[in-house]
XYZ file of C-alpha atoms in Angstrom:
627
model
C 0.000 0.000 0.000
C 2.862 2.710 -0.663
C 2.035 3.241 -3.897
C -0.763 5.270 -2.036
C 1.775 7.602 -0.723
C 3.693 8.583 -3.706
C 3.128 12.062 -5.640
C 0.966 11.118 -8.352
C -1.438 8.750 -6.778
C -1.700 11.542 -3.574
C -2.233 13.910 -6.312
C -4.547 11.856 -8.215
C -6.908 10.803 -5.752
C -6.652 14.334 -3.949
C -8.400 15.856 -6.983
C -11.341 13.306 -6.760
C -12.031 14.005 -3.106
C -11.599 17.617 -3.992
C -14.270 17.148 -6.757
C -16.620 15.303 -4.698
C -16.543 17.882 -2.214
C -18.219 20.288 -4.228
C -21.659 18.470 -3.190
C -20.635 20.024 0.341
C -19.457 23.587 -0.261
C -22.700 24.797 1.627
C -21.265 24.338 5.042
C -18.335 25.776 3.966
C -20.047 28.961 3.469
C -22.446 28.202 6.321
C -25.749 27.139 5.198
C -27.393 23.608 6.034
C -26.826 20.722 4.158
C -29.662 18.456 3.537
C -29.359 14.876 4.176
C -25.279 15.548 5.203
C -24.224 11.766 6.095
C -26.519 10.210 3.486
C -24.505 11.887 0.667
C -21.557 11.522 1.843
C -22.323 7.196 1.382
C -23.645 7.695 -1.595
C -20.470 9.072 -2.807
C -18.125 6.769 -1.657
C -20.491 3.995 -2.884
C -20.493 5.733 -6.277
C -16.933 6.288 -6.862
C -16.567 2.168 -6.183
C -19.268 1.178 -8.637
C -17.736 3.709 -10.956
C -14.255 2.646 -10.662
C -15.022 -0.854 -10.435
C -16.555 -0.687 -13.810
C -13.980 1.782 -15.499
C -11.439 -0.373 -14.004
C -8.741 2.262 -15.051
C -8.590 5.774 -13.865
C -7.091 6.685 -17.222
C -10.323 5.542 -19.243
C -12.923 6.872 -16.872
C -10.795 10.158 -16.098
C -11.740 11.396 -20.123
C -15.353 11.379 -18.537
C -14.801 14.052 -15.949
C -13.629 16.473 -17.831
C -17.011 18.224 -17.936
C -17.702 18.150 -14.266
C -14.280 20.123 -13.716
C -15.245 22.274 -15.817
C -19.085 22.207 -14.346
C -17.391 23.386 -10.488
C -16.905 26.677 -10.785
C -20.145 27.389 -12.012
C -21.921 24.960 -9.052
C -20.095 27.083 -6.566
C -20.871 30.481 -7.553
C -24.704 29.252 -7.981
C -24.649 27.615 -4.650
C -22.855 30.966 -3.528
C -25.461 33.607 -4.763
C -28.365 31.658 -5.414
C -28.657 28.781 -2.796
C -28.654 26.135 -4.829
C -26.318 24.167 -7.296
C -26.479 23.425 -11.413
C -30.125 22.130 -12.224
C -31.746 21.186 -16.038
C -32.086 25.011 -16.532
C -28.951 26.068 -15.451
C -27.921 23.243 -18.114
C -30.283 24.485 -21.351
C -28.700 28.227 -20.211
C -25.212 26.898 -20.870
C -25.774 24.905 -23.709
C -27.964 27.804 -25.472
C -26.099 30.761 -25.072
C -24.054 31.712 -28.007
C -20.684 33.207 -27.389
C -21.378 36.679 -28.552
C -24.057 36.574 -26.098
C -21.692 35.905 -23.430
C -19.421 37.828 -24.102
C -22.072 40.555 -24.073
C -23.077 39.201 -20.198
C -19.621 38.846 -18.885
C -18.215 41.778 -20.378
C -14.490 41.973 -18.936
C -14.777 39.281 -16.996
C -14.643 36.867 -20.558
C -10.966 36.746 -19.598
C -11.004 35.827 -16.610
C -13.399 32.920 -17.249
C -10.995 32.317 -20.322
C -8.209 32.288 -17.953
C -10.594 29.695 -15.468
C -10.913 27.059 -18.178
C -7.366 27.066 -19.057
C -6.598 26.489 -15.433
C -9.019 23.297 -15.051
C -8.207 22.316 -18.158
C -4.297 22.283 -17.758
C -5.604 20.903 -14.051
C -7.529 17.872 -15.904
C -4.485 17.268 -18.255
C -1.936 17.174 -15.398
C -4.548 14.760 -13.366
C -4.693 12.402 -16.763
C -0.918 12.402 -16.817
C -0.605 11.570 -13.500
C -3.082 8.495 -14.078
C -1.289 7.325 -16.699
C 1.555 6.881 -14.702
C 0.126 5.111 -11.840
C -0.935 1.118 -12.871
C -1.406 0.466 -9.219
C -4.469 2.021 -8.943
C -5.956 -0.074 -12.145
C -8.624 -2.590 -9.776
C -7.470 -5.968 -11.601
C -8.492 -7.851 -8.322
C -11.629 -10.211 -8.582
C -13.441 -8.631 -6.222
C -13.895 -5.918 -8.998
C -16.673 -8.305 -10.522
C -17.995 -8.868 -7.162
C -18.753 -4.775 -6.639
C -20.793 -4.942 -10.075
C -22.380 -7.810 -9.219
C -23.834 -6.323 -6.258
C -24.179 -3.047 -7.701
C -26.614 -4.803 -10.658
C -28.883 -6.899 -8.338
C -28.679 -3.849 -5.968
C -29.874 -1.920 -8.942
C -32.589 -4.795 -10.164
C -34.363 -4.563 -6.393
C -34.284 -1.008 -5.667
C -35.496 -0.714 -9.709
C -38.821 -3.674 -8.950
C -39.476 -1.859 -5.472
C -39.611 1.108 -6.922
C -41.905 0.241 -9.879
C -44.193 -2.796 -8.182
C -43.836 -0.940 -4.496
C -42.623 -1.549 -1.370
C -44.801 -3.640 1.656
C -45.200 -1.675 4.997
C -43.066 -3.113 7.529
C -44.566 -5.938 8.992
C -46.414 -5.713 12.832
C -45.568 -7.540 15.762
C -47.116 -11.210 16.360
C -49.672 -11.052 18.928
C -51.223 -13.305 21.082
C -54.599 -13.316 22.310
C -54.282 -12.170 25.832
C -52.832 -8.901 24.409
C -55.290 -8.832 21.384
C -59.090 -8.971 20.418
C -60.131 -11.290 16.737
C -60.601 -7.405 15.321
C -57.723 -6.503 15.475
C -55.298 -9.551 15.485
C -53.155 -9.625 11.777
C -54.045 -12.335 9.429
C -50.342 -13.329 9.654
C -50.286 -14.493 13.063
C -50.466 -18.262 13.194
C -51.514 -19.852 16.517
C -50.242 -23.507 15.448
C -46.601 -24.212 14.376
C -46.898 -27.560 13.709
C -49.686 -29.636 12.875
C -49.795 -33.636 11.986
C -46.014 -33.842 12.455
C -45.184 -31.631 9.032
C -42.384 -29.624 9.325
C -43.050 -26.164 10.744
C -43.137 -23.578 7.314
C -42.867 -19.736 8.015
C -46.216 -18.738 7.275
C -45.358 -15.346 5.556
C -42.606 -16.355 3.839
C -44.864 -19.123 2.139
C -47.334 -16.524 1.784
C -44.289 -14.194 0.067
C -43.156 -17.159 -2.053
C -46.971 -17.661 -3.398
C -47.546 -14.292 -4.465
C -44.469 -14.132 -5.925
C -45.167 -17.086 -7.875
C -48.718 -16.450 -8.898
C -48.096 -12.585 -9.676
C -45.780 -10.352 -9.064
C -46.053 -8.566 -5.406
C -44.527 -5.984 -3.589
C -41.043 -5.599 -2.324
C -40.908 -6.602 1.025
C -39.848 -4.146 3.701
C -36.697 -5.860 4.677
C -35.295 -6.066 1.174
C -35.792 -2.698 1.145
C -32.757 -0.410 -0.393
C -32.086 3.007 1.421
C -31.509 4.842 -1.965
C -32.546 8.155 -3.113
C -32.750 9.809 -6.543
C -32.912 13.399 -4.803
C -29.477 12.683 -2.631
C -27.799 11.195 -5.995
C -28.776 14.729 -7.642
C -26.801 16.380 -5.095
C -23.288 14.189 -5.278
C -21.035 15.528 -7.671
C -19.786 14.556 -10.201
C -21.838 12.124 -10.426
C -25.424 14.177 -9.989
C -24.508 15.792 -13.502
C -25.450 12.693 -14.859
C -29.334 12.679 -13.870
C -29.258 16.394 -14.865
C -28.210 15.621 -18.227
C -30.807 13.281 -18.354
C -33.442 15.668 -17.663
C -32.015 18.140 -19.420
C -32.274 15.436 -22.748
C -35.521 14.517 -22.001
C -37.192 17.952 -21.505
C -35.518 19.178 -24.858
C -37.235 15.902 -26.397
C -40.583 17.033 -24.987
C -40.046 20.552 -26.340
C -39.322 18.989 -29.356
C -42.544 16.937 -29.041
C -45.186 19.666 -28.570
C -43.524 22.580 -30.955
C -43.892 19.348 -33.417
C -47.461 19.621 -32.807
C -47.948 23.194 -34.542
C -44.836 22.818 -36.645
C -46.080 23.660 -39.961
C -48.912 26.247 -38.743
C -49.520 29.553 -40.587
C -51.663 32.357 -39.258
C -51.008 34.132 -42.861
C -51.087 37.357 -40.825
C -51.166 40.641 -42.349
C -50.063 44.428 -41.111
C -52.843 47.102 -42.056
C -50.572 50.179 -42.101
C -47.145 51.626 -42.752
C -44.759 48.939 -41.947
C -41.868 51.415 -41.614
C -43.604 53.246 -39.351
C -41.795 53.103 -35.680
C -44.098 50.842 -33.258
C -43.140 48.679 -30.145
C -45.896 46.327 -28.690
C -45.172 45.049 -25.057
C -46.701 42.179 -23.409
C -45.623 41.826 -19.263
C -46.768 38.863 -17.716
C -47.013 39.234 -14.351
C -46.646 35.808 -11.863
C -48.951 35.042 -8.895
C -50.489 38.566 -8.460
C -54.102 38.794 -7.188
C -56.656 41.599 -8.400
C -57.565 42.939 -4.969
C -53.890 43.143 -3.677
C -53.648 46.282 -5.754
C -54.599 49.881 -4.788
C -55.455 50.228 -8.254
C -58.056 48.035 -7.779
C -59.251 49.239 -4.754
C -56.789 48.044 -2.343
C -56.602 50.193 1.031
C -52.771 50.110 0.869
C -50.888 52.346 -1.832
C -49.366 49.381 -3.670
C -49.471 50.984 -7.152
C -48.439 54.577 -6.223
C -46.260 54.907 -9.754
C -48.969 53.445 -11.666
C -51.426 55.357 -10.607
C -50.177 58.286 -11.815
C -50.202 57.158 -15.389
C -53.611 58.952 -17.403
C -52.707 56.341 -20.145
C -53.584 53.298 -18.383
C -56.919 51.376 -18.390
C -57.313 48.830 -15.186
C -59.834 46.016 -16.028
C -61.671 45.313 -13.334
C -62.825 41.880 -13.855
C -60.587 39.845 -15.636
C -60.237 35.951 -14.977
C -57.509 32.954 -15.598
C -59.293 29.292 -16.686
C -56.211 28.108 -14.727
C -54.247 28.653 -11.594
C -51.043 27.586 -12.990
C -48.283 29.181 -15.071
C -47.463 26.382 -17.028
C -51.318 26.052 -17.947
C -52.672 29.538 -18.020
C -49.604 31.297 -19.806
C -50.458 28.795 -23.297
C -54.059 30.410 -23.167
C -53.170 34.217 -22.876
C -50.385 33.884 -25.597
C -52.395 31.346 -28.005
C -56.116 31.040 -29.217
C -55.879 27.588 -26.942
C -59.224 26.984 -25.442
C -59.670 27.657 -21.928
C -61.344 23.678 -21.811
C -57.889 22.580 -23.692
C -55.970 24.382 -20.890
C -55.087 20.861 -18.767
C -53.575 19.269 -21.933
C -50.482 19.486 -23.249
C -49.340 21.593 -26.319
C -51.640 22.985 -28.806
C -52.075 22.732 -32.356
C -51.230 26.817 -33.491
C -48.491 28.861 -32.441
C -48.726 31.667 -30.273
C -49.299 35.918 -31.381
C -45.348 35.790 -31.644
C -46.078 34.066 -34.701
C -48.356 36.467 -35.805
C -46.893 39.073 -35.423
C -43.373 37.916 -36.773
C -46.000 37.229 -40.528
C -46.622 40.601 -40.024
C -42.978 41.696 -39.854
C -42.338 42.699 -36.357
C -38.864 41.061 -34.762
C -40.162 39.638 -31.831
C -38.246 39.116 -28.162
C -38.912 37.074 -25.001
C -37.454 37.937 -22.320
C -37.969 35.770 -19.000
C -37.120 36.128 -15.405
C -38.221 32.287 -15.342
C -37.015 29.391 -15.652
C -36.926 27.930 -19.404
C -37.190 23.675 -18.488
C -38.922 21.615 -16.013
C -42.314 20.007 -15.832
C -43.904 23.961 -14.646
C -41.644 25.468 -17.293
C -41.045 23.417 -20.544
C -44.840 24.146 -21.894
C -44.136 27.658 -21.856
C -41.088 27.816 -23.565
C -42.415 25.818 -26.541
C -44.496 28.773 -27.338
C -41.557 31.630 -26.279
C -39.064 29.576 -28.954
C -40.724 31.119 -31.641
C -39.352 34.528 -31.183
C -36.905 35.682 -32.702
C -34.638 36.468 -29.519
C -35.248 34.758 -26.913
C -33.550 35.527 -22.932
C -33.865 33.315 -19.940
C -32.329 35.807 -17.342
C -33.418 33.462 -14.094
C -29.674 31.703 -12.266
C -32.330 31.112 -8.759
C -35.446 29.336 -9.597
C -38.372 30.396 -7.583
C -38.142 29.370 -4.217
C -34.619 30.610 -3.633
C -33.337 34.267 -3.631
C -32.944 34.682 -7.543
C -32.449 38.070 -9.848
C -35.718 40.862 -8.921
C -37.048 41.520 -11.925
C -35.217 44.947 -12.820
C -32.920 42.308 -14.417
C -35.090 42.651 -17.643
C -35.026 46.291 -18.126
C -31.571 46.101 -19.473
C -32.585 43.827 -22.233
C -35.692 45.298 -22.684
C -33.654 48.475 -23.799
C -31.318 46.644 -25.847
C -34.788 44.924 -27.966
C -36.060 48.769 -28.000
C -33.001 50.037 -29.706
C -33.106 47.257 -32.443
C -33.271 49.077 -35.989
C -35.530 47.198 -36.690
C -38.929 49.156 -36.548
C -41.644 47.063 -35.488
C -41.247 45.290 -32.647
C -42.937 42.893 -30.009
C -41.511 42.455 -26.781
C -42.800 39.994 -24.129
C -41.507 40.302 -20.605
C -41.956 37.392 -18.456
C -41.378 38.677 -14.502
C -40.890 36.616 -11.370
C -43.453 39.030 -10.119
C -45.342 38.051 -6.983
C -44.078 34.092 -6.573
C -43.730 32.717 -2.963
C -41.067 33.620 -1.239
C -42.578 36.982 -1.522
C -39.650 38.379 0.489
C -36.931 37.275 -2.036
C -38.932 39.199 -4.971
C -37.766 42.981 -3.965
C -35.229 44.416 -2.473
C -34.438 46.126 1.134
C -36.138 49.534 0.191
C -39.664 48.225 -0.742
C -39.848 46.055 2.518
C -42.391 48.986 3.822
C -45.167 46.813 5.861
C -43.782 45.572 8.474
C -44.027 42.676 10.249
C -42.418 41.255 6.956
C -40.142 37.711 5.930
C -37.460 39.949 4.446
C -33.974 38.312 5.379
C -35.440 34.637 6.735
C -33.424 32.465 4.592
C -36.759 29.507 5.152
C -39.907 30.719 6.881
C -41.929 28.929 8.103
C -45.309 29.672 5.599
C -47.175 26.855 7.262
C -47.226 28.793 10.605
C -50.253 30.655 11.065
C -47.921 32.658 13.703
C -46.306 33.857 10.638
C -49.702 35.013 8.827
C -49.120 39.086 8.703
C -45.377 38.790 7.989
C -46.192 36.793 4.475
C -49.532 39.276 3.638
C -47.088 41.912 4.156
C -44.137 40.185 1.968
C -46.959 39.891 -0.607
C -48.047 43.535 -0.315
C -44.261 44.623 -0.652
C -44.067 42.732 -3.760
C -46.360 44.190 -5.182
C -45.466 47.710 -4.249
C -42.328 46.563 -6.315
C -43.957 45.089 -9.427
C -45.831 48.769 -9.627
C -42.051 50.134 -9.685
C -41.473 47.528 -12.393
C -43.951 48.251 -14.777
C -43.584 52.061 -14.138
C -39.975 51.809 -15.051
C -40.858 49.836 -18.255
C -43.450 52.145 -19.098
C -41.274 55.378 -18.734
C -38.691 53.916 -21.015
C -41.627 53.051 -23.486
C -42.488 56.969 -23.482
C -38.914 57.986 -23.731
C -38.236 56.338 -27.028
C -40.986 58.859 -28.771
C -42.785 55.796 -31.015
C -45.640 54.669 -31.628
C -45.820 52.258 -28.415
C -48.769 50.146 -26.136
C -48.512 47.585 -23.015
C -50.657 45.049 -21.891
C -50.244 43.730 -18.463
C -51.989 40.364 -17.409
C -51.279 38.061 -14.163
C -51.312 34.157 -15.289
C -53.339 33.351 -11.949
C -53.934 35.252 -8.334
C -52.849 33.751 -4.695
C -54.813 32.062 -1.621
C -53.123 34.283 1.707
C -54.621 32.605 4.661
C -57.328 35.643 3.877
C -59.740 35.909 7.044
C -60.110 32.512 8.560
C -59.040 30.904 5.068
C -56.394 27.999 5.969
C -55.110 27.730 2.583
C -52.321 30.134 1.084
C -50.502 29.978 -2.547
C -52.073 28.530 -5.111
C -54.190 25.273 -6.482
C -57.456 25.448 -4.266
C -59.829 26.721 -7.072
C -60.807 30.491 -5.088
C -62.011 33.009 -6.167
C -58.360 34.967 -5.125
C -56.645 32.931 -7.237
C -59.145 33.178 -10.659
C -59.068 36.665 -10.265
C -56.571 38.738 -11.680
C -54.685 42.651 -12.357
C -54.703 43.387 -15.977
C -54.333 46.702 -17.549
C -53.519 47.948 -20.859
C -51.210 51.284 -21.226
C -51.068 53.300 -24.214
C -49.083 56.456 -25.509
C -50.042 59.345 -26.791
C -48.995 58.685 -30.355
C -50.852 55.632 -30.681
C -53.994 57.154 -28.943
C -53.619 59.575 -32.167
C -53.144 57.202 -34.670
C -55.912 54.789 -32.821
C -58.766 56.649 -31.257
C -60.843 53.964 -32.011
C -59.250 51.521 -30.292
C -58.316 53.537 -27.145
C -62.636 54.379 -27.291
C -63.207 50.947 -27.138
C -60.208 50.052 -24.403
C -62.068 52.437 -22.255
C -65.270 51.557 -22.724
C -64.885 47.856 -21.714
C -62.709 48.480 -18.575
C -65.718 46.445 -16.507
C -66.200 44.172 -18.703
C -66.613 40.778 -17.993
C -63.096 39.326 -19.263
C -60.658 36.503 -19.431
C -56.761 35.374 -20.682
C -58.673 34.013 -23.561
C -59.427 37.591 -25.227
C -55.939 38.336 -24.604
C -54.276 36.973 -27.886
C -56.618 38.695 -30.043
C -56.515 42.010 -28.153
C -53.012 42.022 -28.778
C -53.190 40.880 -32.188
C -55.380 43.829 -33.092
C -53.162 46.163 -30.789
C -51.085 46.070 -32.901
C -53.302 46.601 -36.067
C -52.850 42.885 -37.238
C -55.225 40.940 -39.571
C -55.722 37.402 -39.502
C -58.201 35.619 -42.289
C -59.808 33.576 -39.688
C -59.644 36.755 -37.330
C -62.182 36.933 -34.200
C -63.054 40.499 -33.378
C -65.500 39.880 -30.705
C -63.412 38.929 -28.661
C -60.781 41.681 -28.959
C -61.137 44.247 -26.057
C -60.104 47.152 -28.521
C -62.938 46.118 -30.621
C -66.562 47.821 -30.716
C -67.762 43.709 -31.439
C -66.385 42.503 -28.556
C -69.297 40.047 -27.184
C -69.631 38.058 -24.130
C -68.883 34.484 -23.588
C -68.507 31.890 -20.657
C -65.846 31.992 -18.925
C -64.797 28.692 -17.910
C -62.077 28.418 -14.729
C -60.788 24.783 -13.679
C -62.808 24.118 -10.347
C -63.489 20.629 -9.770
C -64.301 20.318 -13.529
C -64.544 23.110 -15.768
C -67.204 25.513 -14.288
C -68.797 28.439 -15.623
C -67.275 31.228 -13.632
C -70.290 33.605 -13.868
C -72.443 31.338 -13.035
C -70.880 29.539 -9.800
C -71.079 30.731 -5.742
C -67.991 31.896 -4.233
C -68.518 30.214 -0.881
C -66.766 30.145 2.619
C -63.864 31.717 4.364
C -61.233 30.780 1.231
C -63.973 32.225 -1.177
C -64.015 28.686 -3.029
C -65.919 29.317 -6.560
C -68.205 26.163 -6.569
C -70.402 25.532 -9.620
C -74.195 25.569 -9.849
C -74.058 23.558 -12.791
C -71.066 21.398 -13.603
C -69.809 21.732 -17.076
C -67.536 18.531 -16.716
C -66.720 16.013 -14.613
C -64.033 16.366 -12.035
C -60.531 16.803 -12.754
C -57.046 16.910 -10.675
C -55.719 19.829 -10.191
C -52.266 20.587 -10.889
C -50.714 23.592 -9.214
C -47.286 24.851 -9.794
């Protein structure tokens, strides 16, 4: 065993510890480390099943190269965002183009230039060093034994996990301690009867199930693994991420397959070199009456509310309660009814308006894969630029959503001259404390600073209503921001703002908070359209109309063809009744997802949590899905 001690194989096997112990660079910067001791066995049990299989470190070392390169960029997330590389982080990397990098990084191009040369001169010395050191090649047979284990290891935890597992089994009993009701069936009194050979009762009764059909895994044979800890091990966690990342890019595929070949055959009525910028901002989690534009008794839009331009409707309603279902029906002509299923057979207004000759952007403070995330960005792929600015998902402190104005000045300065702009915000998602910073935490008692409250504590009920409000107060700043820099650039320029669904905030003696419970607080949401003074010139009629419907009884469904004729768009198969901007804009049921789809106008709001219930049911009852 000196071989151990000698420069390379010190060196060598250094590096690999060093590289494992990137899955626990949390406690070296203080923060907890979820399920500490587990990982660290996983680890150890990884690197033997990997090297057992390898056999060499010079064949499996070509492998790693990646991960070294991954580290860096694990630590700095884990750093500033809480959390380590994940399938988004992944579709970021691989879908950024260099200019576009170089445009992020700036200065700092050379230094991460100067990073990769280092692990990469790092990795080379490492591959040298394995080269040079046969003794660590595992030619003993115990090798075979390792994958042995490691495949009927794999074969159990793989039929447990797809049959099930038993519950552990309970105590004999006798019957001095127990009544006939409530004795187990496996207790046998007898052990022996006639002379035959005493048989273990449940193992007999194991062996015929197994025999007659396949039964669950029983408890003992149980295997202490877990997908979520082999995630977190590194390198070896990039693995399942690439995985994900593969398979979410094949369902991306899959549903942008569906409308592949769709034309809207769109057509601009008007000057086409005429300056224009259409802006869509679609707001996250916001509820109408948390706004003081809507009535709300706290100034949370004091910046919008100073805008003359700016029509508040006051009832608008989502189908849907979540973003990855109710953002397809605001962009597309998807029926509300169609909202639960996946895809849709036409393309969104991007579309549109790109036949119409507008360069189209989306810009997102979200996250572009994942099961709440991947329906969405089949539809925001169509523009022609598209940004995912979100490093922090949406439960841990990410980017506020100031991030976008940048780019949303860089799309505004295009030469092209029409253009449509969607903004996709963070807005108002739980934590509600991590979506503004220090200066708009005004109502106080508030969650600003608590790394992980507690939201289930009723204790902590004003501090999160007061998070919310202070949210908000910041998505007013937001959208006042965005709408000064539309007015600045002196063109012919319109917003529309729309929430994809409300929140549930423990309101009253409500026990429910976020979203997913089918109340009225969550179908209910702030939209507004905002105009300038150019187009209200070269418009009236529209702007007549805009006003005139402001109480109108509304839904995300009329929002694709209100922004289709916003921005003077034609469509053969166009639908002008239900454009808001249009004098033959009718009435129609609004369906919302409430234990089946249920006509929203024609349902009680009942109870504390305001749950709309149906007076008719349209369909019969489906699961919800919440994000």
């Amino acid at each position: 065993m000196q071989f151990l001690l000698r420069p390379n194989t010190c060196f060598l096997l250094g590096s690999y510890g060093l590289l494992s112990a990137v899955a626990f660079f949390s406690l070296v910067i203080g923060k907890p480390l979820n399920h500490g001791w587990q990982l660290l066995v996983t680890e150890v049990i990884a690197w033997i099943v990997f090297w057992a299989v390898m056999q060499r470190p010079r064949w499996f070392h070509y492998l790693l190269l990646p991960a070294m390169l991954a580290a860096p960029v694990e630590i700095y997330l884990r750093m500033y965002f809480g959390q380590g590389i994940s399938t988004h982080h992944l579709g970021i990397i691989v879908e950024t183009s260099p200019s576009e990098a170089m445009e992020f990084l700036g200065h700092k191009i050379w230094l991460l230039l100067l990073l990769v040369i280092g692990l990469v001169t790092w990795w080379w010395a490492l591959l040298r060093a394995a080269k040079a050191t046969p003794e660590l090649e595992w030619r003993h047979y115990s090798r075979w034994i390792v994958i042995a284990v490691a495949l009927v290891g794999t074969g159990i935890w793989q039929y447990g996990n797809s049959v099930g597992i038993a519950a552990t089994p309970i105590a004999p009993q006798t019957k001095s301690d127990a009544s006939d009701e409530d004795e187990p069936e496996s207790v046998v009194v007898n052990t022996e009867t006639k002379g035959i050979p005493f048989v273990n009762p449940q193992l007999e009764q194991l062996r015929l199930r197994l025999v007659k059909s396949p039964g669950k895994l029983p408890a003992w044979a149980h295997i202490p693994y877990s997908e979520e800890v082999m995630t977190q091990t590194w390198p070896f966690g990039l693995v399942s991420y690439a995985i994900d990342f593969w398979m979410e890019r094949s369902y991306l595929k899959q549903l942008a397959e569906k409308s592949r070949n769709f034309r809207f055959h769109a057509t601009l009525e008007g000057d086409p070199t005429l300056p224009q910028t259409v802006l869509l901002v679609i707001g996250e989690s916001s509820r109408f009456d948390r706004w003081s534009l809507n009535g709300y008794r706290r100034e949370t839009n004091p910046e919008l509310a100073s805008e003359s331009n700016l029509v508040s409707f006051k009832d608008m309603v989502t189908p849907v309660t979540a973003t990855r279902l109710s953002v397809p029906i605001i962009i597309s002509r998807k029926p509300a009814t169609m909202g639960l299923k996946a895809g849709f057979s036409e393309k969104s207004f991007l579309t549109a308006y790109k036949e119409a000759g507008f360069k189209t952007f989306w810009i997102s403070n979200q996250m572009s894969f994942g099961k709440f995330d991947t329906p969405v960005s089949a539809f925001a792929n169509e523009a022609d630029v598209t940004e995912f600015l979100n490093l922090g998902g949406f439960t841990n402190t990410s980017n506020f959503d100031d991030v976008l104005l940048a780019p949303l000045m860089r799309a505004m300065q295009d030469p092209r001259p029409k253009k449509l702009i969607v903004l996709h915000t963070l807005g108002n998602h739980w934590n509600y404390s991590h979506r503004y910073p220090k200066t708009f935490d005004r109502w106080q008692p508030s969650l600003f600073g608590i790394v992980d409250p507690e939201y289930t504590d009723l204790s902590n009920k004003d501090a999160l209503n007061n998070s919310y409000d202070n949210s908000v107060l910041y998505t007013d700043h937001i959208l006042a921001e965005v709408i000064q820099r539309l007015k600045a650039s002196q063109q012919l320029t319109s917003m529309m703002y729309v929430s994809d669904h409300g929140q549930t905030l423990y309101d009253g003696d409500c026990q429910l908070a976020f979203h997913g419970h089918n109340t009225q607080f969550e179908f209910h949401i702030p939209s507004f359209i905002w105009f300038s003074d150019a187009y209200q010139t070269q418009f009236p009629d529209k702007i007549e109309q805009l006003r005139k419907h402001q109480q109108f009884k509304l839904s995300t469904e009329n929002v694709f063809h209100t922004l289709v004729d916003m921005g003077n768009i034609h469509l053969p198969d166009e639908q002008p009744e239900w454009s808001i901007l249009n004098s033959k804009l009718k009435k129609h049921i609004r369906y919302v997802d409430s234990n089946g789809w249920t006509d929203y106008d024609n349902a009680d709001i009942t109870g504390a949590c305001h749950e709309v219930i149906t007076k008719k049911p349209v369909t019969k009852k489906r699961k919800k899905k919440s994000k």
